[in-house]
Coordinates of C-alpha atoms in Angstrom, one line a residue:
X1 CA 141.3 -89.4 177.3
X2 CA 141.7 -86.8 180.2
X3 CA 137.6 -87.6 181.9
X4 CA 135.2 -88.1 178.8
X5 CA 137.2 -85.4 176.7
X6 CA 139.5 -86.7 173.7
X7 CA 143.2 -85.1 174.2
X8 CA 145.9 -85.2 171.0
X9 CA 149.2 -84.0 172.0
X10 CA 151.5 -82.5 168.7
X11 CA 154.8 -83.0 169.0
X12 CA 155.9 -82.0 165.7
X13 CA 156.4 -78.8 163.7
X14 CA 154.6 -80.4 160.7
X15 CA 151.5 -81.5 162.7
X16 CA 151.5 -77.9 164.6
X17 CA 151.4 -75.6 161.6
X18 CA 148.9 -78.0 159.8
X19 CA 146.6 -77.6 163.2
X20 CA 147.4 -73.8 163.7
X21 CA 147.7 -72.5 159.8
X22 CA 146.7 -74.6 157.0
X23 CA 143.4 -75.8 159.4
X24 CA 143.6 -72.8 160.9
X25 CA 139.9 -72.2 161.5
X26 CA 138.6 -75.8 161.5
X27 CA 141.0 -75.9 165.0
X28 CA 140.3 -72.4 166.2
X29 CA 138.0 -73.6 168.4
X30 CA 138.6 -73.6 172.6
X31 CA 137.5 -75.4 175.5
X32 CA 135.1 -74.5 178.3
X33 CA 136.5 -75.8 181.6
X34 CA 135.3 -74.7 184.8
X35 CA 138.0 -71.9 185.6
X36 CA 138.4 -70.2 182.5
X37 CA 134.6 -70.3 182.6
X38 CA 135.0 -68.3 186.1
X39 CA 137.7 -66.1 184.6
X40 CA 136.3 -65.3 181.7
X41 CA 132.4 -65.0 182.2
X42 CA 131.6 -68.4 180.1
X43 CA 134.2 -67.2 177.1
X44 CA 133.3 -63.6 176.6
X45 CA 137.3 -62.5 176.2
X46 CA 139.6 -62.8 173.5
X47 CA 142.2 -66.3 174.4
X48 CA 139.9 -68.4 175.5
X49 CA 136.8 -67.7 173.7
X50 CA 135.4 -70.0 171.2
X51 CA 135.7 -69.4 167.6
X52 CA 132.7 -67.3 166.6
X53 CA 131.3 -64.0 164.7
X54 CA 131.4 -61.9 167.9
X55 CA 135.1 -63.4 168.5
X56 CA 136.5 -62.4 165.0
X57 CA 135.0 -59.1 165.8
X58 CA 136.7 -59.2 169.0
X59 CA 139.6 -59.9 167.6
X60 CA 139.2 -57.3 164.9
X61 CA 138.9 -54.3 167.3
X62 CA 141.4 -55.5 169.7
X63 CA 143.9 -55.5 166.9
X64 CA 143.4 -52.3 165.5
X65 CA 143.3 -50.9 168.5
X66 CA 146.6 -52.0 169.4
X67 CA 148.2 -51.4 165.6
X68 CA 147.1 -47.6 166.7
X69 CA 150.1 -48.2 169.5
X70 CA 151.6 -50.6 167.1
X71 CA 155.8 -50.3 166.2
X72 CA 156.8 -47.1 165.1
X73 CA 153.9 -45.6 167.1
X74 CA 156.2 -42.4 169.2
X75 CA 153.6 -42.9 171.9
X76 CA 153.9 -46.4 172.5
X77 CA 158.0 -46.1 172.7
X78 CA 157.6 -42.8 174.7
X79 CA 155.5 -45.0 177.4
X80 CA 158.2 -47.9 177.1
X81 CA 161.1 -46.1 177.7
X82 CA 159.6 -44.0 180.4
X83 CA 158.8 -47.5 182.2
X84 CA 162.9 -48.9 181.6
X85 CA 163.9 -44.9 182.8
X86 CA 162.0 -45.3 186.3
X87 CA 162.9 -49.5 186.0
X88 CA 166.9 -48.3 186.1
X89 CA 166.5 -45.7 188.4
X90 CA 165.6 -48.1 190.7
X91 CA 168.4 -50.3 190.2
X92 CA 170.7 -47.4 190.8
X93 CA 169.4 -46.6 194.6
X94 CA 169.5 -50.3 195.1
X95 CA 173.5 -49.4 195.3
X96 CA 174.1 -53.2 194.0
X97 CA 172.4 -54.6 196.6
X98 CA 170.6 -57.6 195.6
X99 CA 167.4 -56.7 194.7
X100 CA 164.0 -59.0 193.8
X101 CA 163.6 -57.9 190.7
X102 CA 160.2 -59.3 190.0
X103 CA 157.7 -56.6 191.0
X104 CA 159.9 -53.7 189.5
X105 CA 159.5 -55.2 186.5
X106 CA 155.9 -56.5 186.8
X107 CA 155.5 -52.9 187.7
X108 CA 156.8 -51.5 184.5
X109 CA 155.3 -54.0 182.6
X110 CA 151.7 -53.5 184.2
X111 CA 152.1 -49.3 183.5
X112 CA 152.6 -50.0 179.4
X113 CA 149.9 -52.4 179.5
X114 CA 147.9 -49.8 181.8
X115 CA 148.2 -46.9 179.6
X116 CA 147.2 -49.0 176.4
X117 CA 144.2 -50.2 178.1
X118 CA 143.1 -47.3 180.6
X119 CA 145.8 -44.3 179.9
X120 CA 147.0 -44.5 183.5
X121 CA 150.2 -46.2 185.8
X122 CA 150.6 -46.5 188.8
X123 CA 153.6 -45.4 191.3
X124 CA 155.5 -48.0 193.3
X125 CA 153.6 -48.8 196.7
X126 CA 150.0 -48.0 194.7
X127 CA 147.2 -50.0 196.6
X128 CA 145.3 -50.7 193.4
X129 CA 149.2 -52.1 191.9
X130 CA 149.6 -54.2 195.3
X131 CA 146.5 -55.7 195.2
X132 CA 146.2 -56.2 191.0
X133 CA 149.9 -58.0 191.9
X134 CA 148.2 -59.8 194.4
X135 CA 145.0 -61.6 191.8
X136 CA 147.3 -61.3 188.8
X137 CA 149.3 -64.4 190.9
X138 CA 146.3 -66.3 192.0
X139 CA 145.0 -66.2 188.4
X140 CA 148.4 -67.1 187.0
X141 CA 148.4 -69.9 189.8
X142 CA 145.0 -71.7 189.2
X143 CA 144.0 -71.2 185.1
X144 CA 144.7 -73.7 183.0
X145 CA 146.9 -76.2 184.6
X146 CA 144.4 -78.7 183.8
X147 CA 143.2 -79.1 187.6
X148 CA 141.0 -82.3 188.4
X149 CA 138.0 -80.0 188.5
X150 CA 138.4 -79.2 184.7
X151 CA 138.7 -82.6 183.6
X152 CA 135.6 -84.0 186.0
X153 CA 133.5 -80.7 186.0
X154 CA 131.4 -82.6 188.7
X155 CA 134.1 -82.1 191.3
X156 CA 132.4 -79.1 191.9
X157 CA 130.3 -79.4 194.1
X158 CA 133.4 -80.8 197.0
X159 CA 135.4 -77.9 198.3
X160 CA 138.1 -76.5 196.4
X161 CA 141.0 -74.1 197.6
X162 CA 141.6 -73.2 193.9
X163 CA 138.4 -72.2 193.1
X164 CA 137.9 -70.2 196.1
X165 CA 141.4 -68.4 195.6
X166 CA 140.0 -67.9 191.2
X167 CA 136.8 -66.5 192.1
X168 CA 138.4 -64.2 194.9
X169 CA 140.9 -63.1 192.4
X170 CA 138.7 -62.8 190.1
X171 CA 136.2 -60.5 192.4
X172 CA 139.0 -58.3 193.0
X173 CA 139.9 -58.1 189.5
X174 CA 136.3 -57.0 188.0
X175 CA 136.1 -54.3 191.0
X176 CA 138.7 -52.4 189.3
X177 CA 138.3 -53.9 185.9
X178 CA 134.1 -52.3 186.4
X179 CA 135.6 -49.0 187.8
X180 CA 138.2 -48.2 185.1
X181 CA 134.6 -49.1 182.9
X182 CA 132.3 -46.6 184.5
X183 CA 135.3 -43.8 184.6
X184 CA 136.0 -44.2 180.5
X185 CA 131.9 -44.5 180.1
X186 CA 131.5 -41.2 182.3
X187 CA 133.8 -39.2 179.9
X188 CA 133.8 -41.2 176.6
X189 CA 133.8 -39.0 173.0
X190 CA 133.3 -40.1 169.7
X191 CA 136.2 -37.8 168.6
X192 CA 139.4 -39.2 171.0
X193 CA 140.5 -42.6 171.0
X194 CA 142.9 -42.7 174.2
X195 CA 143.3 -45.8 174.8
X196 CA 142.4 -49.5 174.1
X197 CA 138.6 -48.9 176.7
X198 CA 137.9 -46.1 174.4
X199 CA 137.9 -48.8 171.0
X200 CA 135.8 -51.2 172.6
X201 CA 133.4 -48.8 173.8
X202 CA 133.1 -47.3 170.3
X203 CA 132.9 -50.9 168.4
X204 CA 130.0 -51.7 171.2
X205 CA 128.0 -48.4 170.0
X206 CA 128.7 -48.8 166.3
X207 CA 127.4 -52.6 166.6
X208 CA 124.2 -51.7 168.9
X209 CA 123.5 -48.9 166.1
X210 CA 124.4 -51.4 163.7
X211 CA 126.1 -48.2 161.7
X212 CA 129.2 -49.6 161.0
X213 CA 130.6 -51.5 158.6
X214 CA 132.7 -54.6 160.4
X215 CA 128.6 -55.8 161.0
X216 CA 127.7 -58.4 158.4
X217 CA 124.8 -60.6 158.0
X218 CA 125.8 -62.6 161.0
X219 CA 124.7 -60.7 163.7
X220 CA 127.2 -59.2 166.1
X221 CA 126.8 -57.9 169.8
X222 CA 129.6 -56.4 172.6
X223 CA 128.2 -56.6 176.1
X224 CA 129.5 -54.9 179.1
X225 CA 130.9 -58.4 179.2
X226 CA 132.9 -58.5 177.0
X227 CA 134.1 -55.2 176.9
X228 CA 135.6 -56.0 180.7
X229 CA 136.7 -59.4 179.9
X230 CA 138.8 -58.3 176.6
X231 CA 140.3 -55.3 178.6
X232 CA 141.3 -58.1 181.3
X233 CA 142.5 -60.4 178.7
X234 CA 144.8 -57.7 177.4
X235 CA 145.7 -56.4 180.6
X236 CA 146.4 -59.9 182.2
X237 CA 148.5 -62.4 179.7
X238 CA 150.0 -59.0 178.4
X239 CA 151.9 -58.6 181.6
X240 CA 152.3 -61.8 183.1
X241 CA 153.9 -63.2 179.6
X242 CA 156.3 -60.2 179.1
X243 CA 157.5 -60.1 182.9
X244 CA 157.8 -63.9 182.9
X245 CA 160.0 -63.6 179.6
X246 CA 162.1 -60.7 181.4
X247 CA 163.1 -62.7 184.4
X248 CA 164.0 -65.6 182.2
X249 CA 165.8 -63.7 179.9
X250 CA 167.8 -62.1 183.2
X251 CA 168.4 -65.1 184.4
X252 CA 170.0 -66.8 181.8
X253 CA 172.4 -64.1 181.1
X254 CA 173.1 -64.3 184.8
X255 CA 174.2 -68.0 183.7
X256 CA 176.0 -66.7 180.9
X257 CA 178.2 -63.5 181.4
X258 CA 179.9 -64.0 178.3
X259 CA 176.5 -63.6 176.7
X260 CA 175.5 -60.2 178.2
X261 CA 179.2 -59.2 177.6
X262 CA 179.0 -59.3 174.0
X263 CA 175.2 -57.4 174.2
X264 CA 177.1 -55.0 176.0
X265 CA 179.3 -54.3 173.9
X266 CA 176.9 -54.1 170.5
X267 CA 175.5 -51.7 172.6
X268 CA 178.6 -49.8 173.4
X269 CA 179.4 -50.0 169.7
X270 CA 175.9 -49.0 168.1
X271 CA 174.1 -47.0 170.4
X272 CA 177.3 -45.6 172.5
X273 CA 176.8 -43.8 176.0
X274 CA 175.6 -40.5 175.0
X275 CA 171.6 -41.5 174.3
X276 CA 169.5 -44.6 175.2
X277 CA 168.6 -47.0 173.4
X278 CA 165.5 -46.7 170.6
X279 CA 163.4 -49.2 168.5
X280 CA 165.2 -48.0 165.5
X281 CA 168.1 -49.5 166.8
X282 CA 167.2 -53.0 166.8
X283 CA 168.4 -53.8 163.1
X284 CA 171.8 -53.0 164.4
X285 CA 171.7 -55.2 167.3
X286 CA 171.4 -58.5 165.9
X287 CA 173.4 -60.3 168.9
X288 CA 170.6 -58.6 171.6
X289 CA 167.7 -59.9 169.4
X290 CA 169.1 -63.4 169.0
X291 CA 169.0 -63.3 172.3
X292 CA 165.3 -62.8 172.9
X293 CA 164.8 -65.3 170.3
X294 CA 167.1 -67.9 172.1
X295 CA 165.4 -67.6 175.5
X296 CA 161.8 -67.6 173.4
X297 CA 163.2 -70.5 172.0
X298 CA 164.4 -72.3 175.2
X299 CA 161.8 -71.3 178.2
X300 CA 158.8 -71.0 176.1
X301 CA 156.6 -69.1 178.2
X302 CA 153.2 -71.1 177.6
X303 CA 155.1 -74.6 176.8
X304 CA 151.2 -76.0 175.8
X305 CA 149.7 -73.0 174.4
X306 CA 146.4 -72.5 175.1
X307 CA 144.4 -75.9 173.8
X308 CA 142.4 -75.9 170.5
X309 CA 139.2 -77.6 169.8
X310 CA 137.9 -79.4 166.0
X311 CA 135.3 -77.9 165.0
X312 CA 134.4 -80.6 162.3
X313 CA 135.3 -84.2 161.5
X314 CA 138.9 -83.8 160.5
X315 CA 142.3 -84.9 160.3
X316 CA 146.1 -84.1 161.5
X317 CA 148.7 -85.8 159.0
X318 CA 147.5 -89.4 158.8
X319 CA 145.4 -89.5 161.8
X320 CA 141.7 -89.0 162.1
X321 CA 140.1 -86.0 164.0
X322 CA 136.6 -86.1 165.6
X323 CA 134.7 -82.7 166.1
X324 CA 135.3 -81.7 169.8
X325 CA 138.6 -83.3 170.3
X326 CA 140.9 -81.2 172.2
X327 CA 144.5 -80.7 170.5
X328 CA 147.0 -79.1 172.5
X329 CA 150.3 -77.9 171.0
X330 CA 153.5 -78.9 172.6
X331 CA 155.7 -75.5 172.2
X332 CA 158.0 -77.8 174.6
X333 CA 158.5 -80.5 172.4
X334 CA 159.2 -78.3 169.3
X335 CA 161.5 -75.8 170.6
X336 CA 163.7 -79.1 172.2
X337 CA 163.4 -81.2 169.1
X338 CA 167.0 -82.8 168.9
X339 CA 166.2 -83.0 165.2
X340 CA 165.7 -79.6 164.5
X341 CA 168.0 -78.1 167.2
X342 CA 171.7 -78.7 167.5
X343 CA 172.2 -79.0 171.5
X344 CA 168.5 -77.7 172.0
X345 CA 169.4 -77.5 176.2
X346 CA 172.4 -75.3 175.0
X347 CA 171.6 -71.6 175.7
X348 CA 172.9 -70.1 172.8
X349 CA 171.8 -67.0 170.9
X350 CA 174.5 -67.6 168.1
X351 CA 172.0 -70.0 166.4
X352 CA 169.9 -67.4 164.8
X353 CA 172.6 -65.6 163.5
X354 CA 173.5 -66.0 159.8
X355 CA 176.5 -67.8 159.1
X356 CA 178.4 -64.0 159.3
X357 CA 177.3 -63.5 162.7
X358 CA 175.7 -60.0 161.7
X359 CA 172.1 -61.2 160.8
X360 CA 169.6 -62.3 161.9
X361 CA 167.6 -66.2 160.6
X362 CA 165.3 -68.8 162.2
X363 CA 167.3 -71.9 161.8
X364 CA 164.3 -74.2 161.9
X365 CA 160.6 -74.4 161.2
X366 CA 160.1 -75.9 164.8
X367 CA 160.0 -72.1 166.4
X368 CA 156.8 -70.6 167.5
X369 CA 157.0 -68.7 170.5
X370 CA 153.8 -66.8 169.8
X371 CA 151.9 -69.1 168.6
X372 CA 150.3 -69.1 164.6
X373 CA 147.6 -68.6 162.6
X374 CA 144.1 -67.3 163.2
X375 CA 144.8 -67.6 167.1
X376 CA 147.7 -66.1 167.5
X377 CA 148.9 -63.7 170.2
X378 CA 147.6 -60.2 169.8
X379 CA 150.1 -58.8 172.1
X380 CA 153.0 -60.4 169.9
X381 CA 154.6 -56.9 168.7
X382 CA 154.0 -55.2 171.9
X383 CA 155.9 -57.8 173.9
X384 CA 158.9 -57.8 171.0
X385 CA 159.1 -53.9 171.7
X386 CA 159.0 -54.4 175.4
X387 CA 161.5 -57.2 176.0
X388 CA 164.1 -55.2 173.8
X389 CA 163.5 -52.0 175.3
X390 CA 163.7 -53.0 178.4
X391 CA 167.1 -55.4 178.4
X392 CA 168.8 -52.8 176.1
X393 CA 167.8 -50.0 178.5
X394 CA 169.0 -52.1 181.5
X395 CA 172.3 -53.5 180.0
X396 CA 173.5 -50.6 178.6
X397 CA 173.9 -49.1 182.2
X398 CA 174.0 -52.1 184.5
X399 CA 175.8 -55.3 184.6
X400 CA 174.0 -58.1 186.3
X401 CA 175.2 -60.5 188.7
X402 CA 174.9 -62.9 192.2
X403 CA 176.2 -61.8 195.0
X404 CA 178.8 -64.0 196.0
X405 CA 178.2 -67.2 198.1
X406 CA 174.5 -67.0 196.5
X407 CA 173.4 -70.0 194.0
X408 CA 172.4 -69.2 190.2
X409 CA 168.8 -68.6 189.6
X410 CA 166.9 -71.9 188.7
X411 CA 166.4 -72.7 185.4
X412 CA 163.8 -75.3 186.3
X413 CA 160.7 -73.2 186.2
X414 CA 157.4 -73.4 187.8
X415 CA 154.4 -74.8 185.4
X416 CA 151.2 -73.1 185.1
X417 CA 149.8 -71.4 182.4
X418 CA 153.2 -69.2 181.8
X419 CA 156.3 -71.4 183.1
X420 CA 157.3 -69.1 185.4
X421 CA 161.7 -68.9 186.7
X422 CA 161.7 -69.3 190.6
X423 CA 162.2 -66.4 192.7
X424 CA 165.9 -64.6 192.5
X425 CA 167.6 -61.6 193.4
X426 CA 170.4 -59.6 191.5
X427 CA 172.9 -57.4 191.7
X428 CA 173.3 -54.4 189.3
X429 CA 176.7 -53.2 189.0
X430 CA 176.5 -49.7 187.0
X431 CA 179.2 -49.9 184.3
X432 CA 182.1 -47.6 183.8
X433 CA 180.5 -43.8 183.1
X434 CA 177.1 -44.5 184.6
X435 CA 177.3 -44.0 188.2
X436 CA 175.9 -40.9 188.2
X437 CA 173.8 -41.1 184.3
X438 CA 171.2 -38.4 184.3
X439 CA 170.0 -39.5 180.3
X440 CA 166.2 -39.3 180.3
X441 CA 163.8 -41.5 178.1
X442 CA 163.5 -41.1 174.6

């Protein structure tokens, strides 16, 4: 029991994919706690919104909105690789200096993520990029860590640092979230879809003319609500989640040179040093995307997920499930299961490799790094096209290191709702015949 609210705790791969895929909708439910009330104006965004018509609808536009950037989309690349063009530029004036790389690559992250949602980006030094840093953290720092205040709702009304830190973050937050609004409403046609603003506000005037066809019996309604709350669901786990991933993956090759030796060289030996690297290259780098996997696998980055709710009298396995219980999804236990995983606190990529080292496999059911099922993570294919652009891009110019006398980055993490690697600086050492590259983005 966590207050008067009943908690289950899965463990296993067999209890998860019954919860997330074969009961997919009688768990799709969510929670309301007091700050992703605040965040989220009572549930009117995608993540934590409770399972309803105007949520599959949600979901709906959202997703087709994003397969219109989806893989193989030129635009979506072109913006990506633009982003890891200015991301290594940077690490060449840092002339191997050690260099934070955290808001570079929050930066780049938050520009792909801008362009779907608003078709803008922002330069380095940006007010409006300082001060979205600035809430993005707060949020990141105060959602969903399953504060005192959620579990006794009552403990409202004593004074609270981390709800005064939400709702300023917050407030800062839907100032620019309501004036990217009013800019795409100003200028808005039914003939361009730009950007992920533009879908919403077309699915909000096809369901108030109720002339379009997603609009069944049950009746259906966007708000100005949830048009901003969506857009800032999109825009905030889609960057915090793929920059978190980043520095983990950076620092765990850091840890393991050997490990972005050999990605080096797959490079050197698929893509060469005469163009970068594209998407169409990933089925010929089987060692770089067993990497991703391997540090999806091993740093998780939402070890809980985001909980689930029963919607109905039900049941996980053997054990009965009343409506209303909460059921939260251990990622953590699953991806460390010493019964699914050979040395599971090993870093090792080689695992989902095929037994020839040259393809790629998932060597156990217990691997869900995105999440399954009717509430899974939109953003899934954008973050698999970011991660890989961006190490390829990075490693195939720049060897990364510690200076010397300087401790390896922590591998402990800081929990929240994304585990997030302490702070760390690098090093990037250009490799031989890129001192002076001059190769511009795909």
């Amino acid at each position: 029991m966590m207050g008067s609210h009943t908690v289950i705790l899965v463990n296993h791969h067999r209890h998860a994919k019954e919860v997330l895929l074969k009961k997919g909708k009688i768990f799709a439910g969510r929670p309301r706690t007091v700050t992703t009330d605040l965040l989220t104006r009572e549930g009117k965004d995608i993540a934590f919104a409770d399972y309803s018509a105007t949520s599959r609808f949600h979901r709906k536009v959202v997703h087709g909105a994003l397969c219109m950037f989806g893989e193989g989309s030129a635009t979506i690349e072109k913006i990506i690789c633009q982003e890891a063009l200015t991301l290594c530029d940077i690490l060449g004036e840092s002339r191997s200096a050690s260099l934070d790389l955290s808001p570079e690559l929050t930066r780049a992250v938050t520009n792909v993520v801008c362009s779907l949602c608003f078709n803008s980006s922002y330069r380095r030094g940006d007010p409006e990029f300082e001060a979205m840093l600035q809430y993005s953290q707060g949020i990141v720092d105060t959602v969903a860590k399953d504060s005192l205040v959620d579990i006794f709702p009552w403990l409202q009304i004593f004074p609270n640092a981390d709800l005064r830190l939400l709702r300023q973050c917050v407030s800062v937050r839907d100032k620019l979230l309501q004036k990217k609004y009013d800019e795409h409403k100003a200028d808005y046609s039914d003939h361009v879809q730009r950007d992920l603003l533009d879908a919403l506000l077309r699915a909000k005037r096809s369901a108030e003319n109720n002339n379009t066809a997603e609009i069944t019996t049950e009746t259906v309604a966007l708000s100005d609500d949830h048009v901003l709350m969506t857009v800032g669901d999109v825009f905030g786990a889609g960057v915090e989640t793929t920059t978190t991933v980043l520095k983990w993956a950076i620092a765990y090759l850091i840890h393991h040179p050997q490990v972005q030796k050999r990605i080096q060289e797959e490079l050197d030996s698929v893509v060469g040093g005469d163009r970068p690297p594209q998407l169409s290259d990933r089925g010929s780098l089987p060692y770089l995307e067993a990497t991703i996997r391997e540090v999806l696998r091993i740093r998780p980055v939402a070890p809980l997920l985001i909980p689930h709710v029963a919607q109905t009298d039900t049941s996980i396995g053997e054990f009965t499930v009343r409506k209303g219980a909460r059921i939260v999804i251990n990622l953590w236990s699953l991806h460390h299961d010493e019964t699914e995983w050979k040395n599971p606190d090993l870093f090792d990529p080689s695992r989902f490799l095929d037994k020839e080292g040259t393809g790629l496999c998932i060597p156990s059911p217990s691997y869900l790094p995105f999440g399954a099922g009717v509430r899974v993570c939109l953003g899934e294919m954008l973050a698999k096209m970011e991660i890989f652009l961006f190490l390829s891009w990075i490693l195939q110019r720049y060897t990364l290191t510690m200076s010397r006398g300087q401790p390896l980055p922590s591998l402990e993490g800081k929990f929240g709702v994304v585990l997030q690697p302490a702070k760390y600086k690098v090093n990037a050492m250009p490799r031989a015949g890129w001192e002076n590259s001059q190769l511009q983005a795909c």
